Amino acid sequence: MSMRHTPVARLTSAQRFVIVAVAQRDNSTLMRPNYARTRYALQDKGLIEVNETGSYALTAAGKEARERIKQSLETSRSTRPERA
């Protein structure tokens, strides 16, 4: 399987949310019906996979995306102006 680099900016907020939920093993959130389309889209992009137990796991590309999400959040927090 070839690794496709998906920039964080191209991920929707729902896709970012699902990647974080997979990383945290939050299956109750992942099984909500409104995230079904997002899960399938992330599987198509090769970012998550279903393992033999039926739970979701991040692929290597998904782990990279998770790291980029963390970095972008840290960057946005550090560049946000202080409120008076």
GROMACS .gro file of C-alpha atoms in nm:
model
   84
    1MET     CA    1   0.000   0.000   0.000
    2SER     CA    2   0.138   0.337  -0.094
    3MET     CA    3   0.138   0.608   0.168
    4ARG     CA    4  -0.052   0.916   0.057
    5HIS     CA    5   0.032   1.244   0.222
    6THR     CA    6  -0.292   1.418   0.312
    7PRO     CA    7  -0.234   1.773   0.435
    8VAL     CA    8  -0.415   1.855   0.757
    9ALA     CA    9  -0.574   2.155   0.587
   10ARG     CA   10  -0.751   1.919   0.347
   11LEU     CA   11  -0.909   1.718   0.627
   12THR     CA   12  -1.253   1.830   0.737
   13SER     CA   13  -1.312   1.907   1.102
   14ALA     CA   14  -1.514   1.585   1.130
   15GLN     CA   15  -1.224   1.386   0.983
   16ARG     CA   16  -0.983   1.545   1.229
   17PHE     CA   17  -1.224   1.467   1.513
   18VAL     CA   18  -1.250   1.101   1.407
   19ILE     CA   19  -0.871   1.068   1.377
   20VAL     CA   20  -0.834   1.199   1.732
   21ALA     CA   21  -1.111   0.966   1.854
   22VAL     CA   22  -0.936   0.668   1.691
   23ALA     CA   23  -0.606   0.769   1.850
   24GLN     CA   24  -0.778   0.786   2.189
   25ARG     CA   25  -0.963   0.458   2.126
   26ASP     CA   26  -1.297   0.631   2.180
   27ASN     CA   27  -1.516   0.372   2.007
   28SER     CA   28  -1.842   0.504   2.154
   29THR     CA   29  -1.788   0.828   1.962
   30LEU     CA   30  -1.678   0.645   1.648
   31MET     CA   31  -1.988   0.427   1.635
   32ARG     CA   32  -2.227   0.721   1.615
   33PRO     CA   33  -2.419   0.694   1.287
   34ASN     CA   34  -2.338   1.053   1.188
   35TYR     CA   35  -1.968   0.962   1.163
   36ALA     CA   36  -2.018   0.664   0.929
   37ARG     CA   37  -1.947   0.861   0.611
   38THR     CA   38  -1.641   1.018   0.774
   39ARG     CA   39  -1.506   0.677   0.878
   40TYR     CA   40  -1.549   0.545   0.524
   41ALA     CA   41  -1.378   0.852   0.376
   42LEU     CA   42  -1.083   0.809   0.613
   43GLN     CA   43  -1.060   0.440   0.526
   44ASP     CA   44  -1.058   0.531   0.156
   45LYS     CA   45  -0.776   0.779   0.222
   46GLY     CA   46  -0.583   0.506   0.404
   47LEU     CA   47  -0.575   0.689   0.737
   48ILE     CA   48  -0.773   0.440   0.946
   49GLU     CA   49  -0.841   0.069   0.923
   50VAL     CA   50  -1.064  -0.183   1.094
   51ASN     CA   51  -0.864  -0.446   1.278
   52GLU     CA   52  -0.964  -0.808   1.340
   53THR     CA   53  -1.151  -0.720   1.661
   54GLY     CA   54  -1.374  -0.477   1.471
   55SER     CA   55  -1.230  -0.165   1.629
   56TYR     CA   56  -1.061   0.115   1.440
   57ALA     CA   57  -0.689   0.181   1.434
   58LEU     CA   58  -0.471   0.447   1.276
   59THR     CA   59  -0.251   0.341   0.987
   60ALA     CA   60   0.099   0.483   0.958
   61ALA     CA   61  -0.043   0.765   0.745
   62GLY     CA   62  -0.313   0.820   1.007
   63LYS     CA   63  -0.051   0.848   1.279
   64GLU     CA   64   0.133   1.109   1.071
   65ALA     CA   65  -0.194   1.298   1.026
   66ARG     CA   66  -0.256   1.282   1.401
   67GLU     CA   67   0.088   1.431   1.467
   68ARG     CA   68   0.025   1.709   1.214
   69ILE     CA   69  -0.312   1.780   1.380
   70LYS     CA   70  -0.139   1.808   1.718
   71GLN     CA   71   0.126   2.039   1.573
   72SER     CA   72  -0.129   2.261   1.401
   73LEU     CA   73  -0.329   2.289   1.725
   74GLU     CA   74  -0.017   2.380   1.922
   75THR     CA   75   0.080   2.637   1.659
   76SER     CA   76  -0.264   2.795   1.654
   77ARG     CA   77  -0.268   2.816   2.033
   78SER     CA   78   0.075   2.975   2.049
   79THR     CA   79  -0.002   3.233   1.779
   80ARG     CA   80  -0.346   3.328   1.913
   81PRO     CA   81  -0.342   3.678   2.062
   82GLU     CA   82  -0.407   3.711   2.433
   83ARG     CA   83  -0.744   3.846   2.536
   84ALA     CA   84  -0.747   4.154   2.755
   0.00000   0.00000   0.00000
